[in-house]
PDB file of C-alpha atoms and ligand atoms in Angstrom:
ATOM      1  CA  MET A  14     174.256 -11.704  21.837  1.00  0.00           C
ATOM      2  CA  LYS A  15     172.231 -11.401  18.655  1.00  0.00           C
ATOM      3  CA  CYS A  16     169.929  -8.631  17.449  1.00  0.00           C
ATOM      4  CA  ARG A  17     166.238  -9.256  18.113  1.00  0.00           C
ATOM      5  CA  LYS A  18     165.362  -8.229  14.544  1.00  0.00           C
ATOM      6  CA  CYS A  19     168.092  -9.949  12.530  1.00  0.00           C
ATOM      7  CA  ASP A  20     171.005 -12.356  12.944  1.00  0.00           C
ATOM      8  CA  GLN A  21     173.712  -9.738  13.332  1.00  0.00           C
ATOM      9  CA  LYS A  22     175.678  -9.147  16.506  1.00  0.00           C
ATOM     10  CA  ALA A  23     173.911  -6.789  18.936  1.00  0.00           C
ATOM     11  CA  VAL A  24     175.700  -3.516  19.791  1.00  0.00           C
ATOM     12  CA  ILE A  25     173.503  -2.845  22.803  1.00  0.00           C
ATOM     13  CA  ASN A  26     171.404  -4.814  25.229  1.00  0.00           C
ATOM     14  CA  MET A  27     168.713  -2.719  26.880  1.00  0.00           C
ATOM     15  CA  ARG A  28     167.845  -4.825  29.874  1.00  0.00           C
ATOM     16  CA  GLN A  29     164.915  -2.651  30.927  1.00  0.00           C
ATOM     17  CA  HIS A  30     163.254  -3.295  27.547  1.00  0.00           C
ATOM     18  CA  LYS A  31     164.617  -6.857  27.241  1.00  0.00           C
ATOM     19  CA  LEU A  32     165.834  -5.762  23.843  1.00  0.00           C
ATOM     20  CA  ALA A  33     169.193  -6.274  22.106  1.00  0.00           C
ATOM     21  CA  LEU A  34     169.771  -4.602  18.736  1.00  0.00           C
ATOM     22  CA  CYS A  35     172.480  -4.433  16.063  1.00  0.00           C
ATOM     23  CA  ALA A  36     174.225  -1.406  14.530  1.00  0.00           C
ATOM     24  CA  VAL A  37     171.479  -1.096  11.891  1.00  0.00           C
ATOM     25  CA  HIS A  38     168.378  -1.741  13.959  1.00  0.00           C
ATOM     26  CA  PHE A  39     169.426   0.168  17.100  1.00  0.00           C
ATOM     27  CA  PRO A  40     169.642   3.654  15.517  1.00  0.00           C
ATOM     28  CA  GLN A  41     166.426   2.942  13.609  1.00  0.00           C
ATOM     29  CA  TRP A  42     164.715   2.042  16.879  1.00  0.00           C
ATOM     30  CA  MET A  43     165.983   5.268  18.523  1.00  0.00           C
ATOM     31  CA  VAL A  44     164.600   7.390  15.682  1.00  0.00           C
ATOM     32  CA  GLU A  45     161.217   5.615  15.778  1.00  0.00           C
ATOM     33  CA  GLN A  46     160.984   5.892  19.552  1.00  0.00           C
ATOM     34  CA  THR A  47     161.784   9.619  19.431  1.00  0.00           C
ATOM     35  CA  GLN A  48     158.970  10.163  16.937  1.00  0.00           C
ATOM     36  CA  ARG A  49     156.672   8.218  19.259  1.00  0.00           C
ATOM     37  CA  PHE A  50     157.607  10.445  22.236  1.00  0.00           C
ATOM     38  CA  ILE A  51     157.201  13.624  20.155  1.00  0.00           C
ATOM     39  CA  GLU A  52     153.635  12.543  19.349  1.00  0.00           C
ATOM     40  CA  LYS A  53     152.790  11.092  22.749  1.00  0.00           C
ATOM     41  CA  TYR A  54     153.722  14.263  24.642  1.00  0.00           C
ATOM     42  CA  ARG A  55     152.486  16.543  21.812  1.00  0.00           C
ATOM     43  CA  MET A  56     155.869  18.251  21.535  1.00  0.00           C
ATOM     44  CA  PHE A  57     155.556  19.626  18.002  1.00  0.00           C
ATOM     45  CA  THR A  58     154.177  18.862  14.558  1.00  0.00           C
ATOM     46  CA  PRO A  59     155.997  18.610  11.195  1.00  0.00           C
ATOM     47  CA  LYS A  60     154.650  22.076  10.332  1.00  0.00           C
ATOM     48  CA  GLU A  61     156.354  23.748  13.264  1.00  0.00           C
ATOM     49  CA  ARG A  62     159.875  25.195  13.244  1.00  0.00           C
ATOM     50  CA  VAL A  63     162.181  23.711  15.832  1.00  0.00           C
ATOM     51  CA  LEU A  64     165.262  25.324  17.331  1.00  0.00           C
ATOM     52  CA  VAL A  65     167.686  22.780  18.821  1.00  0.00           C
ATOM     53  CA  ALA A  66     170.048  23.983  21.544  1.00  0.00           C
ATOM     54  CA  VAL A  67     173.385  22.298  20.821  1.00  0.00           C
ATOM     55  CA  SER A  68     176.394  22.198  23.117  1.00  0.00           C
ATOM     56  CA  GLY A  69     178.717  19.941  21.119  1.00  0.00           C
ATOM     57  CA  GLY A  70     177.925  17.025  23.455  1.00  0.00           C
ATOM     58  CA  LYS A  71     176.526  13.651  22.385  1.00  0.00           C
ATOM     59  CA  ASP A  72     172.942  14.264  23.482  1.00  0.00           C
ATOM     60  CA  SER A  73     172.211  17.538  21.724  1.00  0.00           C
ATOM     61  CA  LEU A  74     174.006  16.571  18.503  1.00  0.00           C
ATOM     62  CA  SER A  75     172.251  13.184  18.464  1.00  0.00           C
ATOM     63  CA  LEU A  76     168.920  14.929  18.993  1.00  0.00           C
ATOM     64  CA  TRP A  77     169.610  17.189  16.027  1.00  0.00           C
ATOM     65  CA  ASP A  78     170.631  14.166  13.966  1.00  0.00           C
ATOM     66  CA  ILE A  79     167.414  12.326  14.853  1.00  0.00           C
ATOM     67  CA  LEU A  80     165.174  15.312  14.042  1.00  0.00           C
ATOM     68  CA  TRP A  81     167.030  15.754  10.758  1.00  0.00           C
ATOM     69  CA  GLN A  82     166.428  12.104   9.875  1.00  0.00           C
ATOM     70  CA  LEU A  83     162.761  12.463  10.768  1.00  0.00           C
ATOM     71  CA  GLY A  84     162.514  15.363   8.317  1.00  0.00           C
ATOM     72  CA  TYR A  85     161.674  18.133  10.806  1.00  0.00           C
ATOM     73  CA  THR A  86     162.656  21.726  10.088  1.00  0.00           C
ATOM     74  CA  ALA A  87     165.233  22.025  12.825  1.00  0.00           C
ATOM     75  CA  ASP A  88     167.912  24.706  13.061  1.00  0.00           C
ATOM     76  CA  GLY A  89     170.604  24.632  15.723  1.00  0.00           C
ATOM     77  CA  VAL A  90     171.796  27.284  18.142  1.00  0.00           C
ATOM     78  CA  TYR A  91     175.180  27.221  19.836  1.00  0.00           C
ATOM     79  CA  ILE A  92     176.156  29.651  22.607  1.00  0.00           C
ATOM     80  CA  ALA A  93     179.875  30.379  22.834  1.00  0.00           C
ATOM     81  CA  LEU A  94     180.417  30.728  26.575  1.00  0.00           C
ATOM     82  CA  GLY A  95     184.143  31.470  26.524  1.00  0.00           C
ATOM     83  CA  ILE A  96     185.026  28.594  28.869  1.00  0.00           C
ATOM     84  CA  ASP A  97     188.514  27.197  28.349  1.00  0.00           C
ATOM     85  CA  GLY A  98     189.378  24.839  31.220  1.00  0.00           C
ATOM     86  CA  GLY A  99     192.885  24.404  29.834  1.00  0.00           C
ATOM     87  CA  PHE A 100     191.684  22.464  26.805  1.00  0.00           C
ATOM     88  CA  GLY A 101     189.628  24.994  24.870  1.00  0.00           C
ATOM     89  CA  TYR A 102     186.250  23.579  25.951  1.00  0.00           C
ATOM     90  CA  SER A 103     184.072  26.215  24.252  1.00  0.00           C
ATOM     91  CA  ARG A 104     186.213  26.546  21.120  1.00  0.00           C
ATOM     92  CA  LYS A 105     186.325  22.768  20.580  1.00  0.00           C
ATOM     93  CA  SER A 106     182.576  22.302  21.118  1.00  0.00           C
ATOM     94  CA  GLN A 107     181.794  25.125  18.699  1.00  0.00           C
ATOM     95  CA  GLU A 108     183.995  23.549  16.010  1.00  0.00           C
ATOM     96  CA  LEU A 109     182.238  20.210  16.440  1.00  0.00           C
ATOM     97  CA  CYS A 110     178.790  21.814  16.131  1.00  0.00           C
ATOM     98  CA  GLU A 111     179.868  23.708  13.010  1.00  0.00           C
ATOM     99  CA  LYS A 112     181.289  20.565  11.446  1.00  0.00           C
ATOM    100  CA  PHE A 113     178.129  18.593  12.251  1.00  0.00           C
ATOM    101  CA  ALA A 114     175.900  21.258  10.663  1.00  0.00           C
ATOM    102  CA  ALA A 115     178.108  21.624   7.571  1.00  0.00           C
ATOM    103  CA  GLN A 116     178.165  17.852   6.957  1.00  0.00           C
ATOM    104  CA  ARG A 117     174.354  17.773   6.879  1.00  0.00           C
ATOM    105  CA  GLY A 118     173.699  21.168   5.303  1.00  0.00           C
ATOM    106  CA  LEU A 119     171.901  22.385   8.432  1.00  0.00           C
ATOM    107  CA  LYS A 120     171.631  25.949   9.703  1.00  0.00           C
ATOM    108  CA  LEU A 121     173.553  26.712  12.888  1.00  0.00           C
ATOM    109  CA  ILE A 122     173.141  30.011  14.711  1.00  0.00           C
ATOM    110  CA  VAL A 123     176.189  30.886  16.823  1.00  0.00           C
ATOM    111  CA  VAL A 124     175.816  33.443  19.595  1.00  0.00           C
ATOM    112  CA  ASP A 125     178.924  34.764  21.278  1.00  0.00           C
ATOM    113  CA  ALA A 126     177.901  35.352  24.894  1.00  0.00           C
ATOM    114  CA  ALA A 127     180.964  37.522  25.565  1.00  0.00           C
ATOM    115  CA  GLN A 128     180.068  39.839  22.700  1.00  0.00           C
ATOM    116  CA  GLN A 129     176.506  40.233  23.988  1.00  0.00           C
ATOM    117  CA  LEU A 130     177.527  40.672  27.606  1.00  0.00           C
ATOM    118  CA  GLY A 131     180.839  42.446  27.314  1.00  0.00           C
ATOM    119  CA  ALA A 132     182.469  39.663  29.350  1.00  0.00           C
ATOM    120  CA  THR A 133     182.922  35.875  29.239  1.00  0.00           C
ATOM    121  CA  ILE A 134     180.885  33.721  31.622  1.00  0.00           C
ATOM    122  CA  PRO A 135     183.788  33.195  34.076  1.00  0.00           C
ATOM    123  CA  GLU A 136     184.539  36.946  34.001  1.00  0.00           C
ATOM    124  CA  LEU A 137     180.881  37.748  34.555  1.00  0.00           C
ATOM    125  CA  ALA A 138     180.712  35.394  37.528  1.00  0.00           C
ATOM    126  CA  ALA A 139     183.719  37.178  39.057  1.00  0.00           C
ATOM    127  CA  ILE A 140     182.254  40.658  38.436  1.00  0.00           C
ATOM    128  CA  THR A 141     178.759  39.962  39.736  1.00  0.00           C
ATOM    129  CA  GLN A 142     179.834  37.513  42.450  1.00  0.00           C
ATOM    130  CA  ARG A 143     176.671  35.663  41.531  1.00  0.00           C
ATOM    131  CA  GLY A 144     178.686  32.566  40.793  1.00  0.00           C
ATOM    132  CA  LYS A 145     180.586  32.655  44.134  1.00  0.00           C
ATOM    133  CA  ASN A 146     183.009  29.797  43.411  1.00  0.00           C
ATOM    134  CA  LYS A 147     181.329  28.466  40.302  1.00  0.00           C
ATOM    135  CA  PRO A 148     180.026  30.384  37.272  1.00  0.00           C
ATOM    136  CA  CYS A 149     177.054  28.012  36.826  1.00  0.00           C
ATOM    137  CA  SER A 150     174.311  30.306  38.080  1.00  0.00           C
ATOM    138  CA  VAL A 151     175.456  33.163  35.793  1.00  0.00           C
ATOM    139  CA  CYS A 152     175.908  30.663  32.971  1.00  0.00           C
ATOM    140  CA  GLY A 153     172.440  29.164  33.404  1.00  0.00           C
ATOM    141  CA  LEU A 154     170.781  32.573  33.466  1.00  0.00           C
ATOM    142  CA  THR A 155     172.680  33.665  30.341  1.00  0.00           C
ATOM    143  CA  LYS A 156     171.942  30.482  28.406  1.00  0.00           C
ATOM    144  CA  ARG A 157     168.228  30.611  29.223  1.00  0.00           C
ATOM    145  CA  HIS A 158     168.076  34.253  28.217  1.00  0.00           C
ATOM    146  CA  ILE A 159     169.937  33.827  24.910  1.00  0.00           C
ATOM    147  CA  LEU A 160     167.976  30.707  23.926  1.00  0.00           C
ATOM    148  CA  ASP A 161     164.658  32.447  24.599  1.00  0.00           C
ATOM    149  CA  GLN A 162     165.830  35.485  22.672  1.00  0.00           C
ATOM    150  CA  VAL A 163     167.039  33.539  19.614  1.00  0.00           C
ATOM    151  CA  ALA A 164     163.820  31.496  19.572  1.00  0.00           C
ATOM    152  CA  ARG A 165     161.688  34.637  19.874  1.00  0.00           C
ATOM    153  CA  GLU A 166     163.555  36.677  17.273  1.00  0.00           C
ATOM    154  CA  GLY A 167     163.759  33.769  14.838  1.00  0.00           C
ATOM    155  CA  GLN A 168     160.020  33.104  15.344  1.00  0.00           C
ATOM    156  CA  TYR A 169     160.577  29.451  16.162  1.00  0.00           C
ATOM    157  CA  ASP A 170     157.618  27.496  17.522  1.00  0.00           C
ATOM    158  CA  VAL A 171     159.572  25.362  19.915  1.00  0.00           C
ATOM    159  CA  LEU A 172     162.962  25.042  21.599  1.00  0.00           C
ATOM    160  CA  ALA A 173     164.292  21.478  21.922  1.00  0.00           C
ATOM    161  CA  THR A 174     167.035  20.427  24.332  1.00  0.00           C
ATOM    162  CA  GLY A 175     168.980  17.169  24.600  1.00  0.00           C
ATOM    163  CA  HIS A 176     168.197  16.267  28.236  1.00  0.00           C
ATOM    164  CA  ASN A 177     168.272  12.484  28.575  1.00  0.00           C
ATOM    165  CA  LEU A 178     166.669  10.199  31.174  1.00  0.00           C
ATOM    166  CA  ASP A 179     169.711  10.300  33.463  1.00  0.00           C
ATOM    167  CA  ASP A 180     169.568  14.119  33.502  1.00  0.00           C
ATOM    168  CA  GLU A 181     165.830  14.179  34.181  1.00  0.00           C
ATOM    169  CA  VAL A 182     166.005  11.540  36.896  1.00  0.00           C
ATOM    170  CA  ALA A 183     168.877  13.338  38.673  1.00  0.00           C
ATOM    171  CA  VAL A 184     166.802  16.539  38.722  1.00  0.00           C
ATOM    172  CA  LEU A 185     163.712  14.630  39.838  1.00  0.00           C
ATOM    173  CA  PHE A 186     165.678  12.925  42.611  1.00  0.00           C
ATOM    174  CA  GLY A 187     167.090  16.240  43.865  1.00  0.00           C
ATOM    175  CA  ASN A 188     163.697  17.917  43.836  1.00  0.00           C
ATOM    176  CA  THR A 189     162.107  14.962  45.608  1.00  0.00           C
ATOM    177  CA  LEU A 190     164.774  14.937  48.321  1.00  0.00           C
ATOM    178  CA  ASN A 191     163.904  18.561  49.030  1.00  0.00           C
ATOM    179  CA  TRP A 192     160.186  18.147  48.243  1.00  0.00           C
ATOM    180  CA  ASN A 193     160.488  21.144  46.003  1.00  0.00           C
ATOM    181  CA  VAL A 194     156.892  21.032  44.825  1.00  0.00           C
ATOM    182  CA  GLY A 195     157.290  24.115  42.618  1.00  0.00           C
ATOM    183  CA  TYR A 196     159.993  22.499  40.502  1.00  0.00           C
ATOM    184  CA  LEU A 197     158.311  19.082  40.569  1.00  0.00           C
ATOM    185  CA  SER A 198     155.046  20.437  39.245  1.00  0.00           C
ATOM    186  CA  ARG A 199     156.834  21.998  36.258  1.00  0.00           C
ATOM    187  CA  GLN A 200     159.257  19.180  35.423  1.00  0.00           C
ATOM    188  CA  SER A 201     157.881  17.729  32.235  1.00  0.00           C
ATOM    189  CA  PRO A 202     158.826  16.584  28.718  1.00  0.00           C
ATOM    190  CA  VAL A 203     156.948  19.678  27.490  1.00  0.00           C
ATOM    191  CA  LEU A 204     156.912  23.109  29.079  1.00  0.00           C
ATOM    192  CA  PRO A 205     154.249  25.331  27.471  1.00  0.00           C
ATOM    193  CA  ALA A 206     155.082  28.982  26.754  1.00  0.00           C
ATOM    194  CA  ARG A 207     153.718  31.186  29.549  1.00  0.00           C
ATOM    195  CA  HIS A 208     154.625  34.569  28.102  1.00  0.00           C
ATOM    196  CA  ALA A 209     154.804  36.202  24.678  1.00  0.00           C
ATOM    197  CA  GLY A 210     158.588  36.312  25.071  1.00  0.00           C
ATOM    198  CA  LEU A 211     158.892  32.551  25.588  1.00  0.00           C
ATOM    199  CA  VAL A 212     158.459  29.551  23.310  1.00  0.00           C
ATOM    200  CA  ARG A 213     157.401  26.003  24.214  1.00  0.00           C
ATOM    201  CA  LYS A 214     160.303  23.894  25.505  1.00  0.00           C
ATOM    202  CA  VAL A 215     160.589  20.200  24.811  1.00  0.00           C
ATOM    203  CA  LYS A 216     162.897  17.309  25.718  1.00  0.00           C
ATOM    204  CA  PRO A 217     162.443  14.579  23.088  1.00  0.00           C
ATOM    205  CA  LEU A 218     165.220  12.387  24.578  1.00  0.00           C
ATOM    206  CA  CYS A 219     163.865  12.362  28.133  1.00  0.00           C
ATOM    207  CA  ARG A 220     163.135   8.620  28.047  1.00  0.00           C
ATOM    208  CA  PHE A 221     166.517   7.470  26.738  1.00  0.00           C
ATOM    209  CA  TYR A 222     169.295   6.388  29.073  1.00  0.00           C
ATOM    210  CA  GLU A 223     172.634   8.148  28.763  1.00  0.00           C
ATOM    211  CA  ARG A 224     174.281   4.901  27.621  1.00  0.00           C
ATOM    212  CA  GLU A 225     171.729   4.617  24.822  1.00  0.00           C
ATOM    213  CA  MET A 226     172.602   8.145  23.704  1.00  0.00           C
ATOM    214  CA  ALA A 227     176.328   7.357  23.799  1.00  0.00           C
ATOM    215  CA  ALA A 228     175.743   4.179  21.770  1.00  0.00           C
ATOM    216  CA  TYR A 229     173.620   6.087  19.259  1.00  0.00           C
ATOM    217  CA  ALA A 230     176.310   8.766  18.741  1.00  0.00           C
ATOM    218  CA  LEU A 231     178.940   6.062  18.322  1.00  0.00           C
ATOM    219  CA  VAL A 232     176.966   3.975  15.837  1.00  0.00           C
ATOM    220  CA  ARG A 233     176.052   7.068  13.818  1.00  0.00           C
ATOM    221  CA  GLY A 234     179.673   8.281  13.808  1.00  0.00           C
ATOM    222  CA  ILE A 235     178.763  11.603  15.419  1.00  0.00           C
ATOM    223  CA  GLU A 236     181.855  13.479  16.560  1.00  0.00           C
ATOM    224  CA  TYR A 237     181.169  15.123  19.898  1.00  0.00           C
ATOM    225  CA  ILE A 238     183.102  16.591  22.783  1.00  0.00           C
ATOM    226  CA  TYR A 239     183.878  13.867  25.342  1.00  0.00           C
ATOM    227  CA  GLU A 240     184.977  16.221  28.075  1.00  0.00           C
ATOM    228  CA  GLU A 241     182.360  17.761  30.368  1.00  0.00           C
ATOM    229  CA  CYS A 242     182.432  21.490  31.058  1.00  0.00           C
ATOM    230  CA  PRO A 243     185.302  21.952  33.569  1.00  0.00           C
ATOM    231  CA  HIS A 244     182.900  23.663  35.980  1.00  0.00           C
ATOM    232  CA  ALA A 245     180.579  20.643  36.128  1.00  0.00           C
ATOM    233  CA  GLU A 246     183.049  18.754  38.315  1.00  0.00           C
ATOM    234  CA  GLY A 247     181.865  18.155  41.855  1.00  0.00           C
ATOM    235  CA  SER A 248     178.290  19.255  41.125  1.00  0.00           C
ATOM    236  CA  THR A 249     175.350  17.871  43.078  1.00  0.00           C
ATOM    237  CA  THR A 250     173.855  16.555  39.843  1.00  0.00           C
ATOM    238  CA  ILE A 251     176.908  14.393  39.217  1.00  0.00           C
ATOM    239  CA  TYR A 252     176.712  13.114  42.786  1.00  0.00           C
ATOM    240  CA  TYR A 253     173.037  12.163  42.326  1.00  0.00           C
ATOM    241  CA  LYS A 254     173.856  10.495  39.020  1.00  0.00           C
ATOM    242  CA  THR A 255     176.479   8.324  40.721  1.00  0.00           C
ATOM    243  CA  LEU A 256     173.971   7.255  43.383  1.00  0.00           C
ATOM    244  CA  LEU A 257     171.315   6.527  40.780  1.00  0.00           C
ATOM    245  CA  ASN A 258     173.747   4.501  38.662  1.00  0.00           C
ATOM    246  CA  GLN A 259     174.345   2.259  41.662  1.00  0.00           C
ATOM    247  CA  LEU A 260     170.584   1.773  42.004  1.00  0.00           C
ATOM    248  CA  GLU A 261     170.250   1.028  38.287  1.00  0.00           C
ATOM    249  CA  THR A 262     173.026  -1.590  38.449  1.00  0.00           C
ATOM    250  CA  ASP A 263     171.196  -3.436  41.219  1.00  0.00           C
ATOM    251  CA  ARG A 264     167.758  -2.932  39.734  1.00  0.00           C
ATOM    252  CA  PRO A 265     167.826  -2.484  35.936  1.00  0.00           C
ATOM    253  CA  GLY A 266     165.043  -0.181  34.792  1.00  0.00           C
ATOM    254  CA  ALA A 267     164.770   1.624  38.157  1.00  0.00           C
ATOM    255  CA  LYS A 268     165.508   5.052  36.669  1.00  0.00           C
ATOM    256  CA  LEU A 269     162.983   4.680  33.872  1.00  0.00           C
ATOM    257  CA  SER A 270     160.224   3.463  36.169  1.00  0.00           C
ATOM    258  CA  PHE A 271     160.951   6.249  38.712  1.00  0.00           C
ATOM    259  CA  TYR A 272     160.566   8.834  35.931  1.00  0.00           C
ATOM    260  CA  LEU A 273     157.528   7.298  34.247  1.00  0.00           C
ATOM    261  CA  ALA A 274     155.714   6.742  37.541  1.00  0.00           C
ATOM    262  CA  PHE A 275     156.372  10.423  38.360  1.00  0.00           C
ATOM    263  CA  LEU A 276     154.859  11.554  35.045  1.00  0.00           C
ATOM    264  CA  GLN A 277     151.836   9.319  35.652  1.00  0.00           C
ATOM    265  CA  ALA A 278     151.352  10.608  39.181  1.00  0.00           C
ATOM    266  CA  LYS A 279     151.422  14.155  37.845  1.00  0.00           C
ATOM    267  CA  GLU A 280     148.873  13.334  35.197  1.00  0.00           C
ATOM    268  CA  LYS A 281     146.571  12.040  37.914  1.00  0.00           C
ATOM    269  CA  GLY A 282     146.834  15.411  39.650  1.00  0.00           C
ATOM    270  CA  PHE A 283     149.165  14.245  42.402  1.00  0.00           C
ATOM    271  CA  LEU A 284     151.008  17.562  42.231  1.00  0.00           C
ATOM    272  CA  ALA A 285     148.894  20.690  42.244  1.00  0.00           C
ATOM    273  CA  GLN A 286     150.347  23.897  40.824  1.00  0.00           C
ATOM    274  CA  PRO A 287     151.752  25.821  43.792  1.00  0.00           C
ATOM    275  CA  GLN A 288     151.539  29.591  43.847  1.00  0.00           C
ATOM    276  CA  THR A 289     154.555  30.453  45.900  1.00  0.00           C
ATOM    277  CA  GLU A 290     157.668  28.912  44.423  1.00  0.00           C
ATOM    278  CA  ASP A 291     159.804  29.498  41.359  1.00  0.00           C
ATOM    279  CA  ASP A 292     159.280  27.166  38.446  1.00  0.00           C
ATOM    280  CA  GLU A 293     161.840  25.228  36.423  1.00  0.00           C
ATOM    281  CA  GLU A 294     162.717  28.342  34.464  1.00  0.00           C
ATOM    282  CA  GLY A 295     163.311  30.284  37.660  1.00  0.00           C
ATOM    283  CA  ILE A 296     160.800  32.958  36.748  1.00  0.00           C
ATOM    284  CA  GLY A 297     157.938  32.999  39.157  1.00  0.00           C
ATOM    285  CA  ALA A 298     155.333  30.493  40.250  1.00  0.00           C
ATOM    286  CA  ALA A 299     153.560  28.344  37.714  1.00  0.00           C
ATOM    287  CA  GLY A 300     150.327  30.324  37.555  1.00  0.00           C
ATOM    288  CA  GLU A 301     151.776  33.742  38.331  1.00  0.00           C
ATOM    289  CA  HIS A 302     151.356  36.683  35.953  1.00  0.00           C
ATOM    290  CA  LEU A 303     154.633  37.622  34.286  1.00  0.00           C
ATOM    291  CA  HIS A 304     155.710  41.128  33.302  1.00  0.00           C
ATOM    292  CA  THR A 305     157.718  42.109  30.240  1.00  0.00           C
ATOM    293  CA  CYS A 306     161.279  43.373  30.581  1.00  0.00           C
ATOM    294  CA  PRO A 307     161.433  46.858  28.966  1.00  0.00           C
ATOM    295  CA  SER A 308     164.964  46.206  27.734  1.00  0.00           C
ATOM    296  CA  CYS A 309     164.885  42.728  26.165  1.00  0.00           C
ATOM    297  CA  GLY A 310     161.165  41.908  25.924  1.00  0.00           C
ATOM    298  CA  GLY A 311     161.677  38.738  27.973  1.00  0.00           C
ATOM    299  CA  PRO A 312     159.559  37.659  30.961  1.00  0.00           C
ATOM    300  CA  THR A 313     160.139  38.820  34.524  1.00  0.00           C
ATOM    301  CA  THR A 314     158.345  38.313  37.840  1.00  0.00           C
ATOM    302  CA  LEU A 315     158.618  41.928  38.965  1.00  0.00           C
ATOM    303  CA  GLU A 316     158.070  45.061  36.924  1.00  0.00           C
ATOM    304  CA  GLY A 317     161.277  46.550  35.479  1.00  0.00           C
ATOM    305  CA  LEU A 318     164.419  44.916  34.132  1.00  0.00           C
ATOM    306  CA  CYS A 319     164.685  41.114  34.146  1.00  0.00           C
ATOM    307  CA  ALA A 320     167.418  39.309  36.118  1.00  0.00           C
ATOM    308  CA  PHE A 321     169.589  38.979  33.026  1.00  0.00           C
ATOM    309  CA  CYS A 322     169.370  42.659  32.057  1.00  0.00           C
ATOM    310  CA  ARG A 323     170.083  43.674  35.665  1.00  0.00           C
ATOM    311  CA  MET A 324     173.217  41.545  35.533  1.00  0.00           C
ATOM    312  CA  VAL A 325     174.327  43.143  32.246  1.00  0.00           C
ATOM    313  CA  GLU A 326     173.803  46.616  33.775  1.00  0.00           C
ATOM    314  CA  LYS A 327     176.272  45.684  36.518  1.00  0.00           C
ATOM    315  CA  VAL A 328     178.956  44.803  33.974  1.00  0.00           C
ATOM    316  CA  LYS A 329     178.580  48.174  32.291  1.00  0.00           C
TER     317      LYS A 329
HETATM  318  S1  LIG B 216     176.226  25.747  33.833  1.00  0.00           S
HETATM  319 FE1  LIG B 216     178.193  25.361  34.808  1.00  0.00          FE
HETATM  320 FE2  LIG B 216     177.122  24.002  32.771  1.00  0.00          FE
HETATM  321 FE3  LIG B 216     177.727  26.556  32.413  1.00  0.00          FE
HETATM  322  S2  LIG B 216     179.554  26.708  33.648  1.00  0.00           S
HETATM  323 FE4  LIG B 216     179.676  24.726  32.651  1.00  0.00          FE
HETATM  324  S3  LIG B 216     178.763  23.354  34.123  1.00  0.00           S
HETATM  325  S4  LIG B 216     178.176  24.900  31.017  1.00  0.00           S
HETATM  326  S5  LIG B 216     175.439  22.758  32.103  1.00  0.00           S
HETATM  327 ZN1  LIG B 217     169.523  -6.186  13.501  1.00  0.00          ZN
HETATM  328 ZN1  LIG B 218     165.649  41.770  30.097  1.00  0.00          ZN
END
């Protein structure tokens, strides 16, 4: 198959867009599309400072690469979680992020979670029992907290994450199955800051399929960690992704239209802001007044220490 824009061999055929592109025109198209999404959803302007959360995976590093090409002021932040999984998961991902930043002369902030907490994520999960079998709930809470803190202290305007369409659709599918209106009403390419201790959160890759992100990383020669976090295995999200991949195979474009139709429905007011459920950040209902944690300055639903600081107290 040939590229739509030139005579070269296409490296990808995006059936949902009826578009095949070569190794030169595909990455160009990805960069242009990202800029279009940044403007369309009013994510940020060239004057604003962006903090990119990088994990060493293809999505976050590709996002950083795209923003760098577009000329945005974008620093990276990597959180060392201390997860090994028998293959040095955290160590390897950190090395890849450092290499990526060094090659492009970009600033990478590395935060060692164990140093901040006094324990690694798996240790913390065991101590607090919050993780039960898996450390993901402790991990999620810690990552959210550290990202907010780094963004706040570094006076960034916006925090960008590498969630792709497959990620967003899996979350959307799960929330729809449970009719979790609280989460649905807050799932968006842009999450405005609701508290002085929070910055705006954006997902510039939310309309790209995972296979497009993998192709982009490959064509651009981005070295990333292929392995998933060892604790991701058997997660509900992966199960939903498998189901949705089956749907996409039978009906190309199904994921994209499910997501876009959801965003449109929301715009039309299909989902009102509920007052009783937690939002996507897990801190209170969408319109609810948030308090300030006296220890870290972050947001909390109740007066007193936030969930993260309460967890750290337990470790002490
Ligand atoms: S939450 Fe769980 Fe992830 Fe943390 S422990 Fe690994 S799988 S990294 S997105
Ligand atoms: Zn071409
Ligand atoms: Zn706190």
